[in-house]
Each structure stands twice: as C-alpha cells, then as structure tokens.
mmCIF file of C-alpha atoms in Angstrom:
data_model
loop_
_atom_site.group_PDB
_atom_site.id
_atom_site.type_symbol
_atom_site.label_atom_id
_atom_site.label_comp_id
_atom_site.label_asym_id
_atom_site.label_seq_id
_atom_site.Cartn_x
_atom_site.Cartn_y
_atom_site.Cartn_z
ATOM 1 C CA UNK R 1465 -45.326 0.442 -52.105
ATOM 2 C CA UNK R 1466 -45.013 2.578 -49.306
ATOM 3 C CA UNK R 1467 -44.878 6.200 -51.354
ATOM 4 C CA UNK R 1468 -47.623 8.712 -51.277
ATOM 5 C CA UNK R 1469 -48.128 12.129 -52.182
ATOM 6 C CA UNK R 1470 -48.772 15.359 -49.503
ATOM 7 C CA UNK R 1471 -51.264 17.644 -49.352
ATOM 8 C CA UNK R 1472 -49.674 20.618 -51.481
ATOM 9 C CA UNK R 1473 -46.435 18.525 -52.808
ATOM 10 C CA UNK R 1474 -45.376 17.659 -55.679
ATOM 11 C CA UNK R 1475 -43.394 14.717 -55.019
ATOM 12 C CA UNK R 1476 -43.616 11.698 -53.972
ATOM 13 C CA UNK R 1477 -42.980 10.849 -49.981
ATOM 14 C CA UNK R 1478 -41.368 7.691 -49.149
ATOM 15 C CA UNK R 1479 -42.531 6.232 -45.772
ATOM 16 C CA UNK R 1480 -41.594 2.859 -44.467
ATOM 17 C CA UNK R 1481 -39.877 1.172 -41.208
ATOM 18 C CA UNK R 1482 -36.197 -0.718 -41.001
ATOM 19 C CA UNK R 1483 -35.396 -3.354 -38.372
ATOM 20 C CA UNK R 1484 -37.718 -1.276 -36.413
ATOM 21 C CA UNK R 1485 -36.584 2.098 -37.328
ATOM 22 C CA UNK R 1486 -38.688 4.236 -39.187
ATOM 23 C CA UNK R 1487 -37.454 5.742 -42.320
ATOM 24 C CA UNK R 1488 -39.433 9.468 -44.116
ATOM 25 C CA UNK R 1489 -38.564 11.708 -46.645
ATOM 26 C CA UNK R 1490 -38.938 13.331 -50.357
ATOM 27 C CA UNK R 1491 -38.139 10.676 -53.153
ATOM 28 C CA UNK R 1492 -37.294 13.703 -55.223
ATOM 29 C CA UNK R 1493 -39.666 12.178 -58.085
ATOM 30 C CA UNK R 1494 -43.399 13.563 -59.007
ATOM 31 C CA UNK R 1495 -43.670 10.080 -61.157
ATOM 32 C CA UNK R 1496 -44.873 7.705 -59.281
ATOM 33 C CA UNK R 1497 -42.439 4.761 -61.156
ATOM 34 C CA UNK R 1498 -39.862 7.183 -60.565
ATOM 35 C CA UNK R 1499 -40.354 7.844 -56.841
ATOM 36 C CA UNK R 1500 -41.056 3.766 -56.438
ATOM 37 C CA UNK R 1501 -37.496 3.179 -57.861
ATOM 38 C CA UNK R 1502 -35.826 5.807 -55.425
ATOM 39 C CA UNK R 1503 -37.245 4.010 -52.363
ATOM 40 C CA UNK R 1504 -36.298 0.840 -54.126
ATOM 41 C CA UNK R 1505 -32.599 2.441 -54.081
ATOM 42 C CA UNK R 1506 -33.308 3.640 -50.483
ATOM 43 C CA UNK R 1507 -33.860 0.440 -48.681
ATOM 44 C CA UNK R 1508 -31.529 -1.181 -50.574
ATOM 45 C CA UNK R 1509 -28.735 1.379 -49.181
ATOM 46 C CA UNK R 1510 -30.210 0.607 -45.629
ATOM 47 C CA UNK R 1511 -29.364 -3.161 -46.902
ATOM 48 C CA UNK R 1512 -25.821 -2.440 -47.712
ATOM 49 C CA UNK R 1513 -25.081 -0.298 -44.839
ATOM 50 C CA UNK R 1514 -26.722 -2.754 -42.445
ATOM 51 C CA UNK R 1515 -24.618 -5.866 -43.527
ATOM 52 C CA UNK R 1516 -21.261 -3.516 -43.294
ATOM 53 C CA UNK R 1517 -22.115 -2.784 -39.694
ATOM 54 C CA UNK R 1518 -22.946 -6.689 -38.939
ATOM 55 C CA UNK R 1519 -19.472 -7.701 -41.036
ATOM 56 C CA UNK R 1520 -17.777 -5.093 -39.015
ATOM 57 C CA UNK R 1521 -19.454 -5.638 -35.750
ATOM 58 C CA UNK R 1522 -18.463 -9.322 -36.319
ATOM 59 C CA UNK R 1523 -14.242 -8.362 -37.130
ATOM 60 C CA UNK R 1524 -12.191 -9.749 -34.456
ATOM 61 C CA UNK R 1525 -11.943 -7.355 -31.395
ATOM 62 C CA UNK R 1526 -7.956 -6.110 -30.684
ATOM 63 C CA UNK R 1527 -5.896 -5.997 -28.066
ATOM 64 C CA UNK R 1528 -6.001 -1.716 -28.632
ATOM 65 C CA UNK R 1529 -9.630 -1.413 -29.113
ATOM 66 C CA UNK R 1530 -10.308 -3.902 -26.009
ATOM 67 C CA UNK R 1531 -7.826 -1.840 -23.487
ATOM 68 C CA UNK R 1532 -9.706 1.327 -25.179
ATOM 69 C CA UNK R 1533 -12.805 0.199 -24.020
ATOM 70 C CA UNK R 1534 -11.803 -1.144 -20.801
ATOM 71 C CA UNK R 1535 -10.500 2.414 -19.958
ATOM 72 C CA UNK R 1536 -13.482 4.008 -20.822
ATOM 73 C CA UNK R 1537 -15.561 1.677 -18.720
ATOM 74 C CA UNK R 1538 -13.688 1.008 -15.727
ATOM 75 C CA UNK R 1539 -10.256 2.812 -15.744
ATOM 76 C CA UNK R 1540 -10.542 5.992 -16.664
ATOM 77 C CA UNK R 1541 -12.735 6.314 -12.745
ATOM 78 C CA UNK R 1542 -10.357 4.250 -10.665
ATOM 79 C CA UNK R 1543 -8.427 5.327 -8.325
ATOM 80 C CA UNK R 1544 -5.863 4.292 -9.409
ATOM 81 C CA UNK R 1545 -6.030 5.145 -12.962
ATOM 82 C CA UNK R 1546 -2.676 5.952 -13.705
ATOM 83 C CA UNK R 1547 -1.448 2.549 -12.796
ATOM 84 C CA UNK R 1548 -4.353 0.842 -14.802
ATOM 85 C CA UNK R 1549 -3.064 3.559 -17.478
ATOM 86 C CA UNK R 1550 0.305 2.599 -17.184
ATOM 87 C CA UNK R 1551 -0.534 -1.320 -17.875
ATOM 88 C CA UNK R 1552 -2.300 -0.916 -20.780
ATOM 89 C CA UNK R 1553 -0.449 1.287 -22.513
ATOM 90 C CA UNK R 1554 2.661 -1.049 -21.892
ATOM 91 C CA UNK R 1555 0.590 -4.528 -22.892
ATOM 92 C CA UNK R 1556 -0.559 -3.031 -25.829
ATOM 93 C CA UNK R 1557 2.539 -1.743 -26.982
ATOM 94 C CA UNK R 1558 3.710 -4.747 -26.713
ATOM 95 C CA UNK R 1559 1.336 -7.373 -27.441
ATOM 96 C CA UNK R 1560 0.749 -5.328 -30.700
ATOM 97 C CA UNK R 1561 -2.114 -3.113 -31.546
ATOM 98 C CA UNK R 1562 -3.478 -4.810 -34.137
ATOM 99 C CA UNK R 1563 -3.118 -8.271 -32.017
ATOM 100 C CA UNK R 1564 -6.775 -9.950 -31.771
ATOM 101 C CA UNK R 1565 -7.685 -10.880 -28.198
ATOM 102 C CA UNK R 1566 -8.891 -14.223 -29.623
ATOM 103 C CA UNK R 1567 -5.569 -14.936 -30.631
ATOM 104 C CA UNK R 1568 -3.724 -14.359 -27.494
ATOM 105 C CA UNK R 1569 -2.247 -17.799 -26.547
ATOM 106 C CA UNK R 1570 0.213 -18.578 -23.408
ATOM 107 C CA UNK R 1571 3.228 -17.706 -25.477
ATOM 108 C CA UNK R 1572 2.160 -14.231 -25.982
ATOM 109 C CA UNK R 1573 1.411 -13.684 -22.371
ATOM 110 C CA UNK R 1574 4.628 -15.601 -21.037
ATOM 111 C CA UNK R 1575 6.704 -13.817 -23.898
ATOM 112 C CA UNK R 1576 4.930 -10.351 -22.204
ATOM 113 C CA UNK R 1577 5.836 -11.749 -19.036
ATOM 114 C CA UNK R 1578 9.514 -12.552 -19.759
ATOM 115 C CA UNK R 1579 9.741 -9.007 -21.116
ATOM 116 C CA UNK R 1580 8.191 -7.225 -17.937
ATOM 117 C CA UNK R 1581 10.751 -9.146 -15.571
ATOM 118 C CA UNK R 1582 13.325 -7.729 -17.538
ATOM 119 C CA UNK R 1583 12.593 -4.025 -17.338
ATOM 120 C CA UNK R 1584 14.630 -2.333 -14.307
ATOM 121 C CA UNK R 1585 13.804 0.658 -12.295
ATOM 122 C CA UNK R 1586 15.781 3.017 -9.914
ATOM 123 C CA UNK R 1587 14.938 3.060 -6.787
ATOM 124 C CA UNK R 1588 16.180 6.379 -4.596
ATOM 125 C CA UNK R 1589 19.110 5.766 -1.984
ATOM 126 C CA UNK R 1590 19.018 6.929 1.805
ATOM 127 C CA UNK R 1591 22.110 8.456 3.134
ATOM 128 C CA UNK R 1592 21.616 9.360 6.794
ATOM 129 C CA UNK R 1593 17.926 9.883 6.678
ATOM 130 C CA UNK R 1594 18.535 11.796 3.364
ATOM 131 C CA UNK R 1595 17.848 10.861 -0.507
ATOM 132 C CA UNK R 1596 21.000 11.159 -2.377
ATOM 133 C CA UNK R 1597 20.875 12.049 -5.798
ATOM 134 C CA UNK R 1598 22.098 8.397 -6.666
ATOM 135 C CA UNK R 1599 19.797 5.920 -7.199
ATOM 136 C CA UNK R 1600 19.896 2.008 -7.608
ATOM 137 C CA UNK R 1601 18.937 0.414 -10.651
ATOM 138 C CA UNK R 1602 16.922 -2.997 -9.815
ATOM 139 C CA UNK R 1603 15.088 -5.950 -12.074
ATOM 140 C CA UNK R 1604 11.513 -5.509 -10.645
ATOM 141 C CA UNK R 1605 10.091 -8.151 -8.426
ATOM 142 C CA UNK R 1606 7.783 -10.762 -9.053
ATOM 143 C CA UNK R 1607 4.879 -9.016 -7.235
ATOM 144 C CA UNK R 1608 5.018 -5.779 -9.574
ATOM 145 C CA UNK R 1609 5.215 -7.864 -12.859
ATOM 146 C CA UNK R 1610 1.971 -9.557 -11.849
ATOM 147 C CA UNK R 1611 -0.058 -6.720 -10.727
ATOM 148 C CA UNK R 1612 1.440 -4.610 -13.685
ATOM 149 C CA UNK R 1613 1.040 -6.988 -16.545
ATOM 150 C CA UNK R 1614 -0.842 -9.816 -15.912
ATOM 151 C CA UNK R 1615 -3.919 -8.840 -13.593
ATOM 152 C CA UNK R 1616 -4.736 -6.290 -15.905
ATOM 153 C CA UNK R 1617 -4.679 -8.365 -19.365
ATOM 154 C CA UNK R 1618 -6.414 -11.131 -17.308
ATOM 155 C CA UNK R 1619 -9.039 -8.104 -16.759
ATOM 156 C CA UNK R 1620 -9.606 -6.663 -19.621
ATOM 157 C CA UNK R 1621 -9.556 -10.363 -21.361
ATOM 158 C CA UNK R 1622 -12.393 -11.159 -19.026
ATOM 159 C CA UNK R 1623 -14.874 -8.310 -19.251
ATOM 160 C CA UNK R 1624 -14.302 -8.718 -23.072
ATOM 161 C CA UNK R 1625 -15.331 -12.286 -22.610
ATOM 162 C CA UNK R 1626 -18.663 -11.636 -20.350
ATOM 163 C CA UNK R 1627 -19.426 -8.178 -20.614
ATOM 164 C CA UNK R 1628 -18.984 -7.899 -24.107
ATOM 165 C CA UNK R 1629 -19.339 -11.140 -25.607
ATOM 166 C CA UNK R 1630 -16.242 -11.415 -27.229
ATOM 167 C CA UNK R 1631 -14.425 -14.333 -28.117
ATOM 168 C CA UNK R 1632 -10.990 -14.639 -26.465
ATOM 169 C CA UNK R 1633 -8.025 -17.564 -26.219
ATOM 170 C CA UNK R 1634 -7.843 -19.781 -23.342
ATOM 171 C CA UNK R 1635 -5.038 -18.767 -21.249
ATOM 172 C CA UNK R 1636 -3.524 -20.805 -18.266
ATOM 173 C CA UNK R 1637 -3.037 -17.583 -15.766
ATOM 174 C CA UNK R 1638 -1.833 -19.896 -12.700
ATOM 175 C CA UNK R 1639 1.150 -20.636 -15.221
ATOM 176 C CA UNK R 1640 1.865 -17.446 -15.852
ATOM 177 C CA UNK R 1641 1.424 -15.647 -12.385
ATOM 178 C CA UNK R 1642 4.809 -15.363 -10.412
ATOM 179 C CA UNK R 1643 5.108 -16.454 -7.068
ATOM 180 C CA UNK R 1644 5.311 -13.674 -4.497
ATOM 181 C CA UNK R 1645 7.228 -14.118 -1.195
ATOM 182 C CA UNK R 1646 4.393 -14.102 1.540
ATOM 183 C CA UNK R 1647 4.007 -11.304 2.990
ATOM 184 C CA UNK R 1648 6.505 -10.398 6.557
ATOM 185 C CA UNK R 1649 4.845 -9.680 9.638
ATOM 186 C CA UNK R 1650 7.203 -7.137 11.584
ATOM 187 C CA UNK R 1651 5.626 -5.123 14.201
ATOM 188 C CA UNK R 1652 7.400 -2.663 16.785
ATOM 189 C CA UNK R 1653 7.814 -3.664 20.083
ATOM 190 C CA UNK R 1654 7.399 -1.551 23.625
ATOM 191 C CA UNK R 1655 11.215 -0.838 23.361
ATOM 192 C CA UNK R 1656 11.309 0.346 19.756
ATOM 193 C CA UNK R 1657 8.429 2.465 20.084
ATOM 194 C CA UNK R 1658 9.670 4.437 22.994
ATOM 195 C CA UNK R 1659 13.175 4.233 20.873
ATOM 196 C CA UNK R 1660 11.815 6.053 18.132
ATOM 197 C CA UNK R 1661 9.449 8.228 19.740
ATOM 198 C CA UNK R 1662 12.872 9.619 21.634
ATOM 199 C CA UNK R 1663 13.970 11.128 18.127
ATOM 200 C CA UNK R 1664 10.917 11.332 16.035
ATOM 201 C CA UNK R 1665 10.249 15.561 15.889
ATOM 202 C CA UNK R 1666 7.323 15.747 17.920
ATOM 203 C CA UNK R 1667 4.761 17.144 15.388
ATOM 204 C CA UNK R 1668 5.229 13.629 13.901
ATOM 205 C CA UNK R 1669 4.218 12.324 17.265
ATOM 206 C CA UNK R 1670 0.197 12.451 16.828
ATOM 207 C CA UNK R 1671 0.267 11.358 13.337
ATOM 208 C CA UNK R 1672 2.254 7.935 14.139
ATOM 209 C CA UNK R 1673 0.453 7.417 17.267
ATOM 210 C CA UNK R 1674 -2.641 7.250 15.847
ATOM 211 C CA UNK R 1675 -1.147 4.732 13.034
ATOM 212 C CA UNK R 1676 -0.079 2.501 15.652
ATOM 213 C CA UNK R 1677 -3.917 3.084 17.210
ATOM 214 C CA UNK R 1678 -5.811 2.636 14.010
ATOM 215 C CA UNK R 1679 -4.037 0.158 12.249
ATOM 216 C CA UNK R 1680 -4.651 2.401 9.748
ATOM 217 C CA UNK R 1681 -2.453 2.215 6.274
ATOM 218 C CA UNK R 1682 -0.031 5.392 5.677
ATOM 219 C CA UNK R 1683 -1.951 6.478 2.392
ATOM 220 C CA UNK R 1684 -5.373 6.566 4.675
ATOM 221 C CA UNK R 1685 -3.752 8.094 6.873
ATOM 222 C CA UNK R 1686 -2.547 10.769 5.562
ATOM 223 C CA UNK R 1687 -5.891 11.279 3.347
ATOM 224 C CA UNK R 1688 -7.733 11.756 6.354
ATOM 225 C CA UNK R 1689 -10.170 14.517 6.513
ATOM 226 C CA UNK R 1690 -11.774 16.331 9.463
ATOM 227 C CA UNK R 1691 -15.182 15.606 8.479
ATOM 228 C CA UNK R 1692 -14.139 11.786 7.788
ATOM 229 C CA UNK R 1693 -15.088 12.321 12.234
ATOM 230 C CA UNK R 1694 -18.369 11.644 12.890
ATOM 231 C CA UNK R 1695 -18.080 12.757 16.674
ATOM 232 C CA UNK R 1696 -21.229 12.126 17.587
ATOM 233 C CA UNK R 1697 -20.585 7.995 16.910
ATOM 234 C CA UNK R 1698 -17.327 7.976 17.427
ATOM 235 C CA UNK R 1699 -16.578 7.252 13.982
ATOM 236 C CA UNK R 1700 -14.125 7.818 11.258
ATOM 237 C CA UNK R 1701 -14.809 7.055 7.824
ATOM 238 C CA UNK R 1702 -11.494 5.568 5.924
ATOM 239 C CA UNK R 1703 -11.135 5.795 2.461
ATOM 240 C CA UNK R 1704 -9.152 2.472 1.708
ATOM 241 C CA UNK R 1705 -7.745 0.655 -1.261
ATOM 242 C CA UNK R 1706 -10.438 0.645 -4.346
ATOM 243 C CA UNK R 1707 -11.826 3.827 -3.300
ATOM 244 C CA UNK R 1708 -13.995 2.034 -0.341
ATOM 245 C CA UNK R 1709 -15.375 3.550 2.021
ATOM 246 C CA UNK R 1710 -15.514 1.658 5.532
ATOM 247 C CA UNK R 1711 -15.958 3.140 9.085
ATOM 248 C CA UNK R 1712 -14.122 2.052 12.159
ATOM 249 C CA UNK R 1713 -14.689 2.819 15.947
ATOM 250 C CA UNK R 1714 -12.963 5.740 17.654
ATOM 251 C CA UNK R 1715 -10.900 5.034 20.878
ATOM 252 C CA UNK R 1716 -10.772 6.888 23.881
ATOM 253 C CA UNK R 1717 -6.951 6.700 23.000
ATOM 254 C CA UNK R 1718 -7.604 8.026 19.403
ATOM 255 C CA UNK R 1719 -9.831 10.596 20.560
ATOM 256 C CA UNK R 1720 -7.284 11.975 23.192
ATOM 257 C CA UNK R 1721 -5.105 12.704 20.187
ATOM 258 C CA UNK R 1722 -7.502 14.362 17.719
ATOM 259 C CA UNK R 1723 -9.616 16.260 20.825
ATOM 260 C CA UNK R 1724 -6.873 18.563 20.757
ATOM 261 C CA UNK R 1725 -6.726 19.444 17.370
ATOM 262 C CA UNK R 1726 -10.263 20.136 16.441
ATOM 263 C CA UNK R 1727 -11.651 22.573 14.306
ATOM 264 C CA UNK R 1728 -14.108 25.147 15.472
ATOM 265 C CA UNK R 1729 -15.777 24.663 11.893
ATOM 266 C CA UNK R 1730 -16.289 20.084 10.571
ATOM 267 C CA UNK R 1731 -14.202 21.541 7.102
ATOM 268 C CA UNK R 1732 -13.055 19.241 5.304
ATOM 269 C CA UNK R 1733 -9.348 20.107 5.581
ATOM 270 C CA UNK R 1734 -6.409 17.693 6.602
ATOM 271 C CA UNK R 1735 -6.108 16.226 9.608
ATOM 272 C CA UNK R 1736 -2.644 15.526 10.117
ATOM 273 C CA UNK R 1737 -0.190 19.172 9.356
ATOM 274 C CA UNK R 1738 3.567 19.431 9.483
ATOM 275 C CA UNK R 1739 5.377 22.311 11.121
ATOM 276 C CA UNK R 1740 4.737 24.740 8.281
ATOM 277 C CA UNK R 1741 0.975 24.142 8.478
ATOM 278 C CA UNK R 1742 0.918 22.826 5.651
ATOM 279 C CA UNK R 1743 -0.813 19.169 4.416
ATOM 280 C CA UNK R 1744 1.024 15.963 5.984
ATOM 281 C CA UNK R 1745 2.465 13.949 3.085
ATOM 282 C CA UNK R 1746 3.271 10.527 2.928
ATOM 283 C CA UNK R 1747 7.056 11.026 1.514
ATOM 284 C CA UNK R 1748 7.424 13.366 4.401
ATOM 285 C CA UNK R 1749 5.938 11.224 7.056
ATOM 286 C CA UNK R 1750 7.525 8.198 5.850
ATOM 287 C CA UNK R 1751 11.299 10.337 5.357
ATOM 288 C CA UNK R 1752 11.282 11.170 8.722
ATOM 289 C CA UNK R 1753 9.724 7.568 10.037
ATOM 290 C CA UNK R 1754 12.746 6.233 8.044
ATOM 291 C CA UNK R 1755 15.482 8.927 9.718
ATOM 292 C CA UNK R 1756 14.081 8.078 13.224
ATOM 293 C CA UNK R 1757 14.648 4.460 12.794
ATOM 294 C CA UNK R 1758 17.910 4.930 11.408
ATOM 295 C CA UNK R 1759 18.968 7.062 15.127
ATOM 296 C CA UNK R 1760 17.016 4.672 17.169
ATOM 297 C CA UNK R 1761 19.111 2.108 15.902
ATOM 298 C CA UNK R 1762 15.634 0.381 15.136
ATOM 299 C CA UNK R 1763 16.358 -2.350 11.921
ATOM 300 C CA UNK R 1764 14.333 -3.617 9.428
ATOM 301 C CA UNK R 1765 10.525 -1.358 10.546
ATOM 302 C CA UNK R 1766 8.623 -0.143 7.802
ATOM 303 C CA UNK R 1767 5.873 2.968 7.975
ATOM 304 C CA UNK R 1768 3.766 -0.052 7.053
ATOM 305 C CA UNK R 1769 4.748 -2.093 9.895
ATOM 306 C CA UNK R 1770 2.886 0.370 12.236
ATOM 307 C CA UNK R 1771 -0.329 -1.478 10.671
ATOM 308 C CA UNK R 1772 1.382 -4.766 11.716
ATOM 309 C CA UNK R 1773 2.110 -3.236 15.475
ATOM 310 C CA UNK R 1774 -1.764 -1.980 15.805
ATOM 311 C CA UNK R 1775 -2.758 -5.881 14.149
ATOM 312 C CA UNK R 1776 -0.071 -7.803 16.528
ATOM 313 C CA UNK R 1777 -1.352 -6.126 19.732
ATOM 314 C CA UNK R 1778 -5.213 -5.954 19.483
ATOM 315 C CA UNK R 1779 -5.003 -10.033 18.703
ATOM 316 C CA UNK R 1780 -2.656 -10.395 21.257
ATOM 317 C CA UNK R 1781 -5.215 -8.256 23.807
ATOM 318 C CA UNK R 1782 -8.081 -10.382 22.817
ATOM 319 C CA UNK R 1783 -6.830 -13.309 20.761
ATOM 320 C CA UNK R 1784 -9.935 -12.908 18.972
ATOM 321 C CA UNK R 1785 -8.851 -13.179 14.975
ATOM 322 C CA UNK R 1786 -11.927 -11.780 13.409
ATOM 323 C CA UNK R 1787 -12.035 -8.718 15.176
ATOM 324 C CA UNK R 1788 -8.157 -7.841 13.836
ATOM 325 C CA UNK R 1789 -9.506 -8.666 10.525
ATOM 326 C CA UNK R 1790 -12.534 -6.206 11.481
ATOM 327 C CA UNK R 1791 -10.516 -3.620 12.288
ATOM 328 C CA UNK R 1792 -8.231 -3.907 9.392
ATOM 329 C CA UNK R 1793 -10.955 -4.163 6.560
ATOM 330 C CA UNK R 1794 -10.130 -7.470 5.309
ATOM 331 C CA UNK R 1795 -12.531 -8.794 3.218
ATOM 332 C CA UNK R 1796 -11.525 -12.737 4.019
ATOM 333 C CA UNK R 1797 -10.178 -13.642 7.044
ATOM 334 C CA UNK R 1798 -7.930 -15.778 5.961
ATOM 335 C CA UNK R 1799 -5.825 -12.624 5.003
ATOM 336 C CA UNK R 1800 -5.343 -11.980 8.750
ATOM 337 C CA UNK R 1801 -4.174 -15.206 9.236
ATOM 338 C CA UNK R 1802 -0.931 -14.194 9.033
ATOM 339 C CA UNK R 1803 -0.757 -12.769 12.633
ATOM 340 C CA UNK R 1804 -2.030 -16.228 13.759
ATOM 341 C CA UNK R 1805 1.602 -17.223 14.959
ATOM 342 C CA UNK R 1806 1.214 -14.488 17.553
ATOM 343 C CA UNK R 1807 -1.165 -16.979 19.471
ATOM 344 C CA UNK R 1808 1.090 -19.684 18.989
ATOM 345 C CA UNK R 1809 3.911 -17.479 20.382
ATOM 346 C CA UNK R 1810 1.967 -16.909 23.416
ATOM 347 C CA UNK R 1811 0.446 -20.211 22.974
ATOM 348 C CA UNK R 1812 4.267 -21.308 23.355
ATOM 349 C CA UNK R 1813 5.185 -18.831 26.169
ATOM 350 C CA UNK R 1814 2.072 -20.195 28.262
ATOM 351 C CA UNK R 1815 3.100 -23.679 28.019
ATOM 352 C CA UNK R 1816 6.737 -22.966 29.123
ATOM 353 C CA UNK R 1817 5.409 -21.628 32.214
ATOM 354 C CA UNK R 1818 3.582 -24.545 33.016
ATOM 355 C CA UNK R 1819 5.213 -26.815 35.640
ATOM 356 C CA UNK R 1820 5.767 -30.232 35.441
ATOM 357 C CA UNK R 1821 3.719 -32.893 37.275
ATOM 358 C CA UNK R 1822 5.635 -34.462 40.080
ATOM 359 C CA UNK R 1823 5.579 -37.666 39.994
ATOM 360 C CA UNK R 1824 5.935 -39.544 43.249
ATOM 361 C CA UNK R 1825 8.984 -41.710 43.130
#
C-alpha cells in the first residue's frame, strides 16, 4: 500500500497517483490498518466522484447550455454581439431550455421558424424628410427571419457537433431557409447626383462624395478614422462587416477631398464631422441623404445605393469584373455578378449603334 510514515509524524501519509493525478496527505491514523483503510476510503471517493463527472459529462448537451457556450466562445467578441445576443436568447426561449440539441428535429426548427415570421416590428415613418412619432407595424421579411433564427441555431448546432463533439439531430436547413428576393441594383445617375447635390447641406457634400468614390458601405464610412490614412501609400484601412480589416487604394479624387481636412496631429478622431463638430452619424447622414432625395424629386435611392453608383461606374470604366469585386471586398466574385447586366447594357447600346451591312441589290 502506498502509506508511509514522516520523519517526526505520527501518522500515517497516504501517497499515490489517479488517472495521472497525484494524490498526498495525512490519513489521520497512527495504525497502520487504520491509515490503509482511510486510503482505501480515499481512492474509492476519487472512484465515485470520477464516474459522476463521466455520467455527467456524458448527459445530453441543451439547447441553453449550448447557446451559453457558444457566447462565451464566439459571441460574446463579435461585432455584432448584440444581434448574436438577441438570437439566442429568442431560440432558446423558445426552443426550451431544457430542449437537448440531439433532439432538435425539422419540426422544432420549422415550428421556430413559423413563429419568427410571425413576430412584427415598427418601423419609423418619414414625413417631409422628418420621423413622425408614428410608426408602421410590419411582419418581418424573409431575410431577417433567416439571419435571426436560423443561421445562428445552424451555428451553434454545428460547433457543438465539431468543436465539441456533441451529438446533434439531422436537420434539413435548405428546407427551412426562406427565400430572399435577390438583391436590387440601383445606382444614381449623372442627373440625380447633380440633383441631389443641389439640396444636400454642403457639409454633407465630402462625406457622400467620397461614398460614391469608395464604394465604401455607410457604417465604414462613417467609422472611419484619421489614422485608418496611411498617406504615405495612399491607403485607407476599412473596417468592414465581421470586424475585417482590408485596405483599398486612395484616389487622386479621394485625396482632393480629405487633403483639406487633415489633421496637423494622425489622431485617431473621426473623419467625417457635422456642422456642430461633432462625430458624423449614420442616422444623421442617412436623414438628410433621405430629405435630399425627397426635394430632388430623386425615387427609390438608398444611402446604400451610393455603393451600387461607385460599383456601376468603375465596371462600366473598365468592364473589368474582378477589380469591382476588388474594390468592394467581396470574398467570391460571383457576389459582384450582379452588376454584370451593366456590360450587357452597354453590350446592348454598342450593338444598336452598329450599322447594317448593305447588301447590294
């Protein structure tokens, strides 16, 4: 037996090792039968606590412990963690807490489906440029339910699956995902520009120019940062959906806005200020995008859309597909593809011009 006696104590010591863990202390006993029985009792504890752990180790993982985990992990970091938040909170609730993620079949996730499509928000309404204190109630759409519900139980069912080694149902996701109208392609043209630049308050003017520019997304652009400018490579670094990072080229036409505005000191302040000095935000740009397009007469043009304009006119400069997908930090090209029927339009336009062959009669 593994007990023995120190040098100046009267008990027994108990020394041995556990599934590689090594186990020391007093057995409380100076009889040697009597300390052998208290490690007996000591390793068979270890035993028992050993196979609890194991049995609960081994107890079906739930739907709350699983979105627990997956927050700790991954969402709890993201940037956008209150939407991942959000989701979990909502498919918990109601999947059930105590729901085991091997149990989840298709009718609990198109039962969590049917619910989500259900739910209606309010959505703010523009009177003249203004938000009125009236808002609409609408059913969400299609794109929301997916991205709210079932990309993130799809998520968290799959790291529990391969990063944990869980055991989860098989679920038929292309079922269950909703179809989503593809995605418009407006852009501004020459006339609508100069339309809306005509009302637009001109400390607006910079900011929406350089949209147009950069192809840049309102969120970037409104996040950017003077020392985002590296302007010794004519350089920015854009901060873009997922927290990436990814740099694109500056223009002489982008730096003839920003010149201008430069710091003395690279701090890492806003770029883009409203008249009160203050930060540019995106409900302020996009307000008075909104009111401009409403006096311009201009129908149907997003904020967005200024993406779309930048996108529309670099392919239609160069034609050149992967260098609008470039620009725009698409990570497959076959998400620019959308702007491909501005070829065909010019395509189109150059084949109209053509003339006919005369044929000698």
């Amino acid at each position: 037996m593994s007990i023995y006696k120190r040098e100046g104590s009267p008990n027994y010591t108990y020394d041995f090792q556990f599934k590689g863990q090594r186990f020391a202390g007093s057995t409380g006993h100076a009889n040697k039968r009597d300390a052998e029985a208290r490690e007996r009792e000591i390793r068979e504890e270890l035993k028992r606590q050993f196979a609890n752990a194991r049995s609960f180790d081994a107890a079906p993982m739930t739907i709350d412990e699983a979105a627990g985990r997956y927050w700790a992990e991954v969402g709890e970091r993201a940037k956008s963690h209150r939407d991942i938040n959000w989701s979990l909170v909502y498919i918990v609730k109601n999947l059930g807490p105590d729901k085991a993620i091997a149990s989840i079949t298709d009718s609990d996730v198109a039962a969590l489906v049917a619910r989500r499509r259900g739910d209606l928000v309010s959505y703010p309404k523009m009177i003249a440029g203004k938000m009125a204190k009236e808002r609409i109630p609408k059913r969400i759409s299609n794109s929301t339910v997916n991205r709210s519900v079932i990309d993130p139980l799809r998520r968290v069912l799959r790291r529990a699956e391969q990063n944990w080694g869980e055991t989860v149902g098989r679920i038929n996701w292309r079922v269950h995902r909703l179809r989503e109208p593809v995605e418009r392609v407006r852009f501004a043209s020459a006339e609508e520009e100069a339309a809306i630049f005509a009302v637009l308050p001109s400390h607006y003017h910079p900011a929406v120019r350089f949209a147009i520019l950069s192809g840049l997304r309102a969120s970037e652009l409104c996040g950017m940062k003077w020392t985002d400018i590296n302007w010794s490579g004519l350089i920015i670094t854009v901060r873009g959906k997922g927290n990436k990072t990814a740099p694109i080229p500056l223009s002489a036409a982008m730096i003839e806005i920003l010149a201008p505005m430069r710091p003395r000191d690279a701090v890492g302040t806003p770029v883009w200020r409203n008249m009160s000095n203050e930060p540019m935000t995106y409900r302020s740009l996009s307000a008075a995008f909104v009111k401009a397009c409403e006096q311009a007469g201009v129908v149907g043009l997003r904020l967005h859309d200024l993406r779309h304009t930048c996108a529309t006119r670099l392919l239609r400069s160069t034609g050149n597909l992967k260098m609008v997908s470039r620009l725009l930090r698409h990570s497959d090209v076959s998400t620019t593809a959308k702007y491909a029927h501005v070829l065909d339009d010019d395509l189109r336009n150059a084949m109209n011009a053509m003339e006919p062959v005369k044929v000698p009669s």
